[in-house]
Coordinates of C-alpha atoms and ligand atoms in Angstrom, one line a residue:
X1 CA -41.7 64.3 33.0
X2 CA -40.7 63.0 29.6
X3 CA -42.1 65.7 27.6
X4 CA -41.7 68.3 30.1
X5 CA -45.3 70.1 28.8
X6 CA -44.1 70.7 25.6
X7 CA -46.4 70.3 22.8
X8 CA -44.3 69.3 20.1
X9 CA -43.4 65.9 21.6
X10 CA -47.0 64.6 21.3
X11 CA -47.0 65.7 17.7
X12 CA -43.5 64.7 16.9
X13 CA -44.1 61.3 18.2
X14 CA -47.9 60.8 15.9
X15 CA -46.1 62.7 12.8
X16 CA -43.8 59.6 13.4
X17 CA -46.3 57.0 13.7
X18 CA -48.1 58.1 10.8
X19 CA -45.1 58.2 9.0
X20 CA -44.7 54.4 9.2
X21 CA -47.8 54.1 7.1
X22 CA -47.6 52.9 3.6
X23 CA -47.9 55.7 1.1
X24 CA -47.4 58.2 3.9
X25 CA -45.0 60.5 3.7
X26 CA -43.9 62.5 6.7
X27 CA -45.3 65.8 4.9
X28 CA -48.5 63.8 5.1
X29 CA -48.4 62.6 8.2
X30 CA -47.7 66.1 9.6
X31 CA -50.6 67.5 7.2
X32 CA -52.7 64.5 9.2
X33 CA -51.6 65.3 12.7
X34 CA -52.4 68.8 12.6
X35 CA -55.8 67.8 11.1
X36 CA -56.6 66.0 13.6
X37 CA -55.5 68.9 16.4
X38 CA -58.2 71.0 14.7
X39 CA -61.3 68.0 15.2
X40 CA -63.3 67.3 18.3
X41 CA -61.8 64.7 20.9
X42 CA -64.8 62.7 20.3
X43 CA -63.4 62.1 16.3
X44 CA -59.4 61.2 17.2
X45 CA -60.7 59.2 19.8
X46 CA -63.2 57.3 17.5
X47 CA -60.3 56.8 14.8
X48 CA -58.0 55.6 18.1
X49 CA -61.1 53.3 18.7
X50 CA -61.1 52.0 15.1
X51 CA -57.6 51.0 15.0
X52 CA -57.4 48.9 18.3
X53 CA -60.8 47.3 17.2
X54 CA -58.9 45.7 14.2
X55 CA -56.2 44.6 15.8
X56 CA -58.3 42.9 18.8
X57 CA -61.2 41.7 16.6
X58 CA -59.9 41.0 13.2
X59 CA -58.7 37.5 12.1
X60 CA -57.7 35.6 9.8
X61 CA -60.2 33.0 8.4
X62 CA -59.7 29.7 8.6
X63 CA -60.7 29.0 5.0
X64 CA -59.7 31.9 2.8
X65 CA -57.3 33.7 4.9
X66 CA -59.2 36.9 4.4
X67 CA -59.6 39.1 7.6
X68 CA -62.5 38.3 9.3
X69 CA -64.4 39.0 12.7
X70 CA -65.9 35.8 12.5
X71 CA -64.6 32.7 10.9
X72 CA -65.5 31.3 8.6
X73 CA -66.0 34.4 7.4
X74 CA -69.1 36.2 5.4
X75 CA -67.4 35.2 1.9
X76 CA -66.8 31.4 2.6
X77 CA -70.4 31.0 4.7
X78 CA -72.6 32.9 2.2
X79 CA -74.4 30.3 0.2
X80 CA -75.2 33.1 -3.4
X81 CA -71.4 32.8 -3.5
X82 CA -70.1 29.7 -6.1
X83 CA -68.0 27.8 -4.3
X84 CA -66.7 26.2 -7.4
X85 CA -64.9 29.2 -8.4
X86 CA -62.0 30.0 -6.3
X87 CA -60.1 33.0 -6.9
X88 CA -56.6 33.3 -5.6
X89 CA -55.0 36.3 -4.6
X90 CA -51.7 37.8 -2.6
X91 CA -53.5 39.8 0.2
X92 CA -56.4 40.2 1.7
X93 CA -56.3 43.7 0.5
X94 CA -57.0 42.4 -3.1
X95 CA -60.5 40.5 -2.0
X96 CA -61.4 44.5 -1.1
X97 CA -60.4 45.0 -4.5
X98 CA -62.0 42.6 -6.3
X99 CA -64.9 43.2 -3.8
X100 CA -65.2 46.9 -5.1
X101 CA -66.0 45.8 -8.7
X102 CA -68.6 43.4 -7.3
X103 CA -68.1 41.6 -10.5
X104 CA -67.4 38.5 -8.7
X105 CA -69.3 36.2 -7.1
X106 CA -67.1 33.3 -6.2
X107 CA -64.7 32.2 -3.3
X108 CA -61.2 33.3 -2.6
X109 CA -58.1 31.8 -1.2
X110 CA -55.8 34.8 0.2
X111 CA -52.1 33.3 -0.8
X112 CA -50.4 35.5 2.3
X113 CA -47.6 37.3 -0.3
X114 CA -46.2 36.0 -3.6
X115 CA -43.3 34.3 -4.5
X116 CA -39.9 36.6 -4.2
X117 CA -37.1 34.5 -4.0
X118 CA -34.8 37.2 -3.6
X119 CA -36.8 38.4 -0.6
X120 CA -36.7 34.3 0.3
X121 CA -40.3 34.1 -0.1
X122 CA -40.9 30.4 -2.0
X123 CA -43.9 28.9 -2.1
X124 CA -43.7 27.0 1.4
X125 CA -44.0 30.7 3.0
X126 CA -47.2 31.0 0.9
X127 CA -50.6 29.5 1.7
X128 CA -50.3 26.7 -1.4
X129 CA -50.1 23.4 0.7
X130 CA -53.7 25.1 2.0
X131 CA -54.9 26.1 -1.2
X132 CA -54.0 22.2 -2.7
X133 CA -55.9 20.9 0.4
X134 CA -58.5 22.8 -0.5
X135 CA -58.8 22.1 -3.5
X136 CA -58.8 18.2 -2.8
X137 CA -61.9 19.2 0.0
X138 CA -63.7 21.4 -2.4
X139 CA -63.3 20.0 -5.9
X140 CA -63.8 23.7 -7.4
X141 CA -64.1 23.6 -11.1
X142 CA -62.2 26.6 -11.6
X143 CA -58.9 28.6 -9.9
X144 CA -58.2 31.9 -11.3
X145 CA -55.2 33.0 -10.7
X146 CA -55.7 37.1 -10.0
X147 CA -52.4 38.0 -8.4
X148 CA -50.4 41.1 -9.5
X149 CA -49.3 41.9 -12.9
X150 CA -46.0 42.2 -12.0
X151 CA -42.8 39.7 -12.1
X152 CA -43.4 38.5 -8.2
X153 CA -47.4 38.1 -9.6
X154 CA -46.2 36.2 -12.6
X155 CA -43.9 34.3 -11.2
X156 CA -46.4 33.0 -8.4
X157 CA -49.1 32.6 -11.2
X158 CA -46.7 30.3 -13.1
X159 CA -45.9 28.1 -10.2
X160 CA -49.3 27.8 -9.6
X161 CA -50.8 27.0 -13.1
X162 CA -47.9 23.9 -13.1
X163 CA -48.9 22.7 -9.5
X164 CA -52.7 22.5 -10.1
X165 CA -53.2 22.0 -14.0
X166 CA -52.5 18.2 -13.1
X167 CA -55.7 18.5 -10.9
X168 CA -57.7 18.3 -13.6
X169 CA -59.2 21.8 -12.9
X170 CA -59.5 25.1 -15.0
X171 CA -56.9 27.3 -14.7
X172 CA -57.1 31.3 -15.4
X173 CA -55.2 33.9 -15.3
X174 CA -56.6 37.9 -14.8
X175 CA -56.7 39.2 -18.2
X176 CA -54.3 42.2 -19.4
X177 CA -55.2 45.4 -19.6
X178 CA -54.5 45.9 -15.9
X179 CA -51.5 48.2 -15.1
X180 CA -47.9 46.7 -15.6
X181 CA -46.1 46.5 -12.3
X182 CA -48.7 47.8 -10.2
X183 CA -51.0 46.3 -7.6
X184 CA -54.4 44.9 -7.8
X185 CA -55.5 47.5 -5.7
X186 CA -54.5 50.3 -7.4
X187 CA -56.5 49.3 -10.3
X188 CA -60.2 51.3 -11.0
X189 CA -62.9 49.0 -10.3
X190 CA -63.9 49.1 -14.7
X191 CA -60.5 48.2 -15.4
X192 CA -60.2 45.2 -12.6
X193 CA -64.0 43.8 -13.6
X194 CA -62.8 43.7 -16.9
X195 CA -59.8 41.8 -16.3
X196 CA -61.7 39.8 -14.6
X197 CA -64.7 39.2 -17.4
X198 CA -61.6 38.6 -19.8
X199 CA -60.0 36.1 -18.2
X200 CA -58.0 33.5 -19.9
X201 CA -57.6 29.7 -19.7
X202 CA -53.8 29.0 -19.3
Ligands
LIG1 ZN1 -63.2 32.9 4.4

């Protein structure tokens, strides 16, 4: 009997899990655990459901690299969408982002992180040999470059704009305005459509 019928190793062991999560503290996590103690079985065992199904169903597409249950997914498939405007982002988290604002009505190409080279992230652990083959199959007319206003997001933004300048294809960059050192995602819908609207040629 590893818990030998005591309650608290149940909890102590989800506190923990929780407490894995970004931007989850374990003060949170505890405040989320006992939560769900007080909710029908039916609920924890939905949210239990919901997590598996992403990792089982959930994909990567084969175009973008957003997640997808079917590839190509919904974005790259659906014909409304320009497919001459691509724009480029670090995660898949910031096509929710951007997706929120519903400002934009283009294509996206998820870059898989941004360049750190003091986490030895360059940009052959990035999707760019996929986003320059791409670009050769596509011909898009214009790449904006929406990755995070911070020094990994301008670094990787840089790189970029001197790789595919040479292609003969617009280059833009999120306007400023959004928050200095933060994530995409963390920007307000308004404030992200309007970088977006305000974007500049580099
Ligand atoms: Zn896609």
């Amino acid at each position: 009997m590893p818990s030998s019928g005591s309650i608290a190793g149940p909890v102590a062991v989800l506190i923990n899990e929780f407490s894995k999560l970004p931007t989850v503290g374990p003060k949170t996590a505890a405040r989320l655990v006992f939560h769900l103690l007080n909710r029908p079985r039916q609920e924890a065992q939905a949210l239990a459901e919901a997590i598996l199904a992403v990792k089982d169903h959930v994909r990567f597409c084969s175009i973008c690299y957003s997640l997808t249950e079917r590839d190509p997914c919904d974005l790259c498939t659906d014909e409304r969408r320009d497919a001459s405007i691509v724009c480029v982002v670090a995660e898949a988290k910031d096509v929710y982002a951007i997706e929120r604002t519903g400002a934009f009505k283009g294509r996206y190409h998820v870059l898989g992180g941004l360049i750190s080279p003091m986490d030895g992230i360059g940009p052959a652990q990035l999707r760019v040999k996929e986003l320059v083959e791409r670009i050769g199959r596509e011909s898009p007319r214009e790449i904006i470059l929406a990755t995070n206003p911070n020094a990994e997001g301008e670094a990787t933004a840089l790189y970029l704009s001197r790789l595919l300048q040479p292609l003969g294809l617009v280059v833009s960059r999120l306007a400023y305005g959004l928050p200095i050192g933060g994530d995409l995602d963390y920007a307000d819908e308004v404030t992200l459509a309007k970088a977006l609207e305000g974007r500049t040629t580099l």
